[in-house]
mmCIF file of C-alpha atoms in Angstrom:
data_model
loop_
_atom_site.group_PDB
_atom_site.id
_atom_site.type_symbol
_atom_site.label_atom_id
_atom_site.label_comp_id
_atom_site.label_asym_id
_atom_site.label_seq_id
_atom_site.Cartn_x
_atom_site.Cartn_y
_atom_site.Cartn_z
ATOM 1 C CA UNK A 16 -26.427 48.967 -16.602
ATOM 2 C CA UNK A 17 -23.146 47.510 -17.193
ATOM 3 C CA UNK A 18 -24.446 45.664 -20.698
ATOM 4 C CA UNK A 19 -27.085 46.381 -23.028
ATOM 5 C CA UNK A 20 -28.461 42.676 -24.056
ATOM 6 C CA UNK A 21 -29.264 42.622 -28.003
ATOM 7 C CA UNK A 22 -32.583 43.147 -29.522
ATOM 8 C CA UNK A 23 -35.388 40.478 -28.999
ATOM 9 C CA UNK A 24 -35.832 40.144 -32.674
ATOM 10 C CA UNK A 25 -31.868 39.101 -32.642
ATOM 11 C CA UNK A 26 -32.317 36.811 -29.993
ATOM 12 C CA UNK A 27 -31.999 33.006 -30.873
ATOM 13 C CA UNK A 28 -35.738 31.060 -31.755
ATOM 14 C CA UNK A 29 -35.996 27.130 -31.854
ATOM 15 C CA UNK A 30 -37.254 25.951 -35.020
ATOM 16 C CA UNK A 31 -41.543 24.386 -35.393
ATOM 17 C CA UNK A 32 -42.044 27.491 -33.127
ATOM 18 C CA UNK A 33 -41.045 25.892 -29.826
ATOM 19 C CA UNK A 34 -40.997 27.920 -26.869
ATOM 20 C CA UNK A 35 -37.442 30.105 -26.484
ATOM 21 C CA UNK A 36 -34.872 28.682 -24.438
ATOM 22 C CA UNK A 37 -34.158 29.729 -20.572
ATOM 23 C CA UNK A 38 -30.849 31.656 -21.974
ATOM 24 C CA UNK A 39 -33.199 33.331 -24.600
ATOM 25 C CA UNK A 40 -35.523 34.442 -22.034
ATOM 26 C CA UNK A 41 -32.739 35.341 -19.708
ATOM 27 C CA UNK A 42 -31.878 37.817 -22.437
ATOM 28 C CA UNK A 43 -35.423 38.763 -23.294
ATOM 29 C CA UNK A 44 -35.759 39.605 -19.323
ATOM 30 C CA UNK A 45 -32.231 41.943 -19.509
ATOM 31 C CA UNK A 46 -33.141 43.555 -22.643
ATOM 32 C CA UNK A 47 -36.628 44.767 -21.226
ATOM 33 C CA UNK A 48 -35.033 45.603 -17.868
ATOM 34 C CA UNK A 49 -32.138 47.841 -19.573
ATOM 35 C CA UNK A 50 -35.502 49.416 -21.779
ATOM 36 C CA UNK A 51 -37.266 50.138 -18.430
ATOM 37 C CA UNK A 52 -33.408 51.957 -17.007
ATOM 38 C CA UNK A 53 -33.476 54.038 -20.284
ATOM 39 C CA UNK A 54 -36.966 55.571 -19.289
ATOM 40 C CA UNK A 55 -36.564 55.898 -15.153
ATOM 41 C CA UNK A 56 -33.167 57.616 -16.252
ATOM 42 C CA UNK A 57 -35.021 59.718 -18.746
ATOM 43 C CA UNK A 58 -37.888 60.557 -16.193
ATOM 44 C CA UNK A 59 -34.839 61.271 -13.284
ATOM 45 C CA UNK A 60 -33.805 64.196 -15.251
ATOM 46 C CA UNK A 61 -37.175 65.868 -14.868
ATOM 47 C CA UNK A 62 -36.373 65.840 -11.008
ATOM 48 C CA UNK A 63 -34.620 69.251 -10.735
ATOM 49 C CA UNK A 64 -37.434 71.172 -13.058
ATOM 50 C CA UNK A 65 -40.466 69.704 -11.468
ATOM 51 C CA UNK A 66 -39.311 68.111 -7.847
ATOM 52 C CA UNK A 67 -41.670 66.318 -6.225
ATOM 53 C CA UNK A 68 -40.847 63.460 -3.644
ATOM 54 C CA UNK A 69 -43.773 61.043 -4.079
ATOM 55 C CA UNK A 70 -42.289 60.749 -7.643
ATOM 56 C CA UNK A 71 -38.622 60.699 -7.009
ATOM 57 C CA UNK A 72 -39.045 57.885 -4.610
ATOM 58 C CA UNK A 73 -41.213 56.275 -6.928
ATOM 59 C CA UNK A 74 -38.377 56.901 -9.434
ATOM 60 C CA UNK A 75 -36.074 55.669 -7.073
ATOM 61 C CA UNK A 76 -37.892 52.236 -5.699
ATOM 62 C CA UNK A 77 -38.567 51.282 -9.149
ATOM 63 C CA UNK A 78 -34.442 52.036 -10.291
ATOM 64 C CA UNK A 79 -33.509 49.788 -7.401
ATOM 65 C CA UNK A 80 -35.946 47.227 -8.508
ATOM 66 C CA UNK A 81 -34.095 47.401 -12.020
ATOM 67 C CA UNK A 82 -30.787 47.554 -11.142
ATOM 68 C CA UNK A 83 -31.494 44.437 -8.605
ATOM 69 C CA UNK A 84 -32.800 41.940 -11.312
ATOM 70 C CA UNK A 85 -29.584 43.030 -13.436
ATOM 71 C CA UNK A 86 -27.531 41.558 -10.475
ATOM 72 C CA UNK A 87 -26.158 45.597 -9.862
ATOM 73 C CA UNK A 88 -26.755 45.155 -5.813
ATOM 74 C CA UNK A 89 -24.768 48.066 -5.087
ATOM 75 C CA UNK A 90 -26.713 50.462 -7.236
ATOM 76 C CA UNK A 91 -29.811 48.879 -6.207
ATOM 77 C CA UNK A 92 -29.144 49.813 -2.785
ATOM 78 C CA UNK A 93 -28.083 52.460 -3.155
ATOM 79 C CA UNK A 94 -31.190 53.982 -5.043
ATOM 80 C CA UNK A 95 -33.354 51.683 -2.371
ATOM 81 C CA UNK A 96 -31.184 53.742 0.640
ATOM 82 C CA UNK A 97 -32.115 57.213 -1.136
ATOM 83 C CA UNK A 98 -35.687 56.535 -1.418
ATOM 84 C CA UNK A 99 -35.994 55.749 2.122
ATOM 85 C CA UNK A 100 -34.242 58.721 3.519
ATOM 86 C CA UNK A 101 -37.140 60.530 0.658
ATOM 87 C CA UNK A 102 -39.989 58.383 2.133
ATOM 88 C CA UNK A 103 -38.624 60.310 6.011
ATOM 89 C CA UNK A 104 -39.352 63.842 4.636
ATOM 90 C CA UNK A 105 -42.398 63.082 2.926
ATOM 91 C CA UNK A 106 -44.460 59.997 4.554
ATOM 92 C CA UNK A 107 -46.316 57.653 1.966
ATOM 93 C CA UNK A 108 -47.714 54.625 3.266
ATOM 94 C CA UNK A 109 -48.262 53.354 -0.160
ATOM 95 C CA UNK A 110 -44.947 54.056 -1.450
ATOM 96 C CA UNK A 111 -42.954 52.965 1.784
ATOM 97 C CA UNK A 112 -44.781 49.556 1.847
ATOM 98 C CA UNK A 113 -44.352 48.765 -1.548
ATOM 99 C CA UNK A 114 -40.165 50.360 -1.408
ATOM 100 C CA UNK A 115 -39.365 48.109 1.648
ATOM 101 C CA UNK A 116 -41.285 44.792 -0.236
ATOM 102 C CA UNK A 117 -38.770 45.583 -3.373
ATOM 103 C CA UNK A 118 -35.925 45.681 -0.751
ATOM 104 C CA UNK A 119 -36.917 42.924 0.669
ATOM 105 C CA UNK A 120 -37.165 40.656 -2.876
ATOM 106 C CA UNK A 121 -33.643 42.580 -3.362
ATOM 107 C CA UNK A 122 -32.204 40.940 -0.430
ATOM 108 C CA UNK A 123 -33.837 37.397 -1.634
ATOM 109 C CA UNK A 124 -31.785 38.005 -4.497
ATOM 110 C CA UNK A 125 -28.291 38.744 -3.108
ATOM 111 C CA UNK A 126 -29.088 35.688 -0.520
ATOM 112 C CA UNK A 127 -28.925 38.098 2.492
ATOM 113 C CA UNK A 128 -31.807 36.624 4.496
ATOM 114 C CA UNK A 129 -31.905 38.407 7.552
ATOM 115 C CA UNK A 130 -32.134 41.555 5.664
ATOM 116 C CA UNK A 131 -34.713 40.269 3.675
ATOM 117 C CA UNK A 132 -36.804 39.382 6.429
ATOM 118 C CA UNK A 133 -36.064 42.508 8.286
ATOM 119 C CA UNK A 134 -37.377 44.759 5.312
ATOM 120 C CA UNK A 135 -40.971 42.442 4.199
ATOM 121 C CA UNK A 136 -41.846 42.472 8.070
ATOM 122 C CA UNK A 137 -41.476 46.276 8.263
ATOM 123 C CA UNK A 138 -43.173 46.985 5.000
ATOM 124 C CA UNK A 139 -45.880 44.116 5.718
ATOM 125 C CA UNK A 140 -46.722 45.966 9.272
ATOM 126 C CA UNK A 141 -47.345 49.423 7.297
ATOM 127 C CA UNK A 142 -49.498 47.344 4.408
ATOM 128 C CA UNK A 143 -51.371 45.514 7.441
ATOM 129 C CA UNK A 144 -52.275 48.918 9.088
ATOM 130 C CA UNK A 145 -53.213 50.385 5.714
ATOM 131 C CA UNK A 146 -55.045 47.456 4.636
ATOM 132 C CA UNK A 147 -52.954 47.602 1.444
ATOM 133 C CA UNK A 148 -53.654 43.786 0.379
ATOM 134 C CA UNK A 149 -51.916 43.800 -2.219
ATOM 135 C CA UNK A 150 -48.403 44.535 -0.634
ATOM 136 C CA UNK A 151 -49.244 42.395 1.901
ATOM 137 C CA UNK A 152 -50.064 39.261 0.108
ATOM 138 C CA UNK A 153 -46.666 40.232 -1.665
ATOM 139 C CA UNK A 154 -44.698 40.664 1.539
ATOM 140 C CA UNK A 155 -46.024 37.684 2.488
ATOM 141 C CA UNK A 156 -45.323 35.529 -0.156
ATOM 142 C CA UNK A 157 -41.543 37.147 0.026
ATOM 143 C CA UNK A 158 -41.614 36.092 3.820
ATOM 144 C CA UNK A 159 -42.171 32.180 2.700
ATOM 145 C CA UNK A 160 -39.678 32.297 0.261
ATOM 146 C CA UNK A 161 -37.616 33.651 3.556
ATOM 147 C CA UNK A 162 -38.529 30.509 5.726
ATOM 148 C CA UNK A 163 -38.484 28.228 2.569
ATOM 149 C CA UNK A 164 -34.658 29.410 2.454
ATOM 150 C CA UNK A 165 -34.306 28.966 5.902
ATOM 151 C CA UNK A 166 -35.675 25.125 5.547
ATOM 152 C CA UNK A 167 -38.766 25.837 7.654
ATOM 153 C CA UNK A 168 -41.396 24.837 5.360
ATOM 154 C CA UNK A 169 -44.033 24.889 8.222
ATOM 155 C CA UNK A 170 -43.518 28.664 8.715
ATOM 156 C CA UNK A 171 -43.343 28.774 4.578
ATOM 157 C CA UNK A 172 -46.636 27.099 4.419
ATOM 158 C CA UNK A 173 -48.248 29.580 7.284
ATOM 159 C CA UNK A 174 -46.899 32.830 5.373
ATOM 160 C CA UNK A 175 -48.114 31.544 1.913
ATOM 161 C CA UNK A 176 -51.742 30.347 3.514
ATOM 162 C CA UNK A 177 -51.719 34.067 4.540
ATOM 163 C CA UNK A 178 -50.586 35.294 1.483
ATOM 164 C CA UNK A 179 -53.405 33.188 -0.336
ATOM 165 C CA UNK A 180 -56.302 34.909 2.107
ATOM 166 C CA UNK A 181 -54.869 38.493 0.984
ATOM 167 C CA UNK A 182 -54.875 36.970 -2.388
ATOM 168 C CA UNK A 183 -58.924 35.879 -2.399
ATOM 169 C CA UNK A 184 -59.401 39.107 -0.695
ATOM 170 C CA UNK A 185 -58.852 41.349 -3.374
ATOM 171 C CA UNK A 186 -59.826 38.583 -5.807
ATOM 172 C CA UNK A 187 -63.100 38.244 -4.332
ATOM 173 C CA UNK A 188 -63.470 41.957 -4.622
ATOM 174 C CA UNK A 189 -63.178 42.129 -8.484
ATOM 175 C CA UNK A 190 -65.713 43.509 -10.008
ATOM 176 C CA UNK A 191 -67.245 40.723 -12.427
ATOM 177 C CA UNK A 192 -66.310 36.614 -12.573
ATOM 178 C CA UNK A 193 -64.242 37.601 -15.603
ATOM 179 C CA UNK A 194 -61.794 39.510 -13.513
ATOM 180 C CA UNK A 195 -61.641 37.190 -10.489
ATOM 181 C CA UNK A 196 -60.484 34.763 -12.814
ATOM 182 C CA UNK A 197 -57.860 36.535 -14.362
ATOM 183 C CA UNK A 198 -56.270 37.287 -10.979
ATOM 184 C CA UNK A 199 -56.075 33.753 -10.255
ATOM 185 C CA UNK A 200 -54.094 33.491 -13.448
ATOM 186 C CA UNK A 201 -52.063 35.941 -12.876
ATOM 187 C CA UNK A 202 -51.256 34.835 -9.637
ATOM 188 C CA UNK A 203 -51.901 31.088 -9.566
ATOM 189 C CA UNK A 204 -47.992 30.608 -8.835
ATOM 190 C CA UNK A 205 -48.654 31.428 -5.191
ATOM 191 C CA UNK A 206 -51.337 28.757 -4.992
ATOM 192 C CA UNK A 207 -49.448 26.298 -7.054
ATOM 193 C CA UNK A 208 -46.289 27.037 -4.183
ATOM 194 C CA UNK A 209 -48.350 26.490 -1.254
ATOM 195 C CA UNK A 210 -49.865 23.472 -2.717
ATOM 196 C CA UNK A 211 -46.407 21.982 -3.320
ATOM 197 C CA UNK A 212 -45.698 22.651 0.285
ATOM 198 C CA UNK A 213 -48.205 21.321 1.418
ATOM 199 C CA UNK A 214 -47.384 18.081 -0.682
ATOM 200 C CA UNK A 215 -43.732 18.019 0.554
ATOM 201 C CA UNK A 216 -44.571 18.364 4.308
ATOM 202 C CA UNK A 217 -46.893 15.641 3.764
ATOM 203 C CA UNK A 218 -44.047 13.307 2.442
ATOM 204 C CA UNK A 219 -41.518 14.152 5.126
ATOM 205 C CA UNK A 220 -44.200 13.156 7.685
ATOM 206 C CA UNK A 221 -43.557 9.097 8.723
#
């Protein structure tokens, strides 16, 4: 990464224990991603000694994600492309589905909706064939965001409903009510976005 953020302990905190500002949260996130980058680069140094394609695919996928979130689009694209080449050499359904979903999210961040949709649709097809419900959910969420940015709220609602269906399948398979409730809390943003979009469509109708 081009610059390191200051340690979290030095970040500005508001008085009386109020939540940190959005700027402080951004600095905290950047610091976390820079720390993740250091760990991943240290792991990357092990590859020549103990080369294992799935290991490298996963590392490059996560490095691409970190670069993307740090705003380093060219570095992110480079890592994703290297991971794609490795997937072609050592096929892995889960790794490829996850890689393509993360690539789709990257293109959403850069505003390239066409490539975002292409990557997410590819990842979704792979995940659906293999019944990888978590990847199915995330790819559908990403496609909903593509539709929303294209000003297609009806299509966004379709994708979000399908994402919720996949999420509910995962949730209902969790052993026990506490885990099921925890999954709902963790993924509440998906439910909330669907509710908001349905409300928006209702307001648009004459």
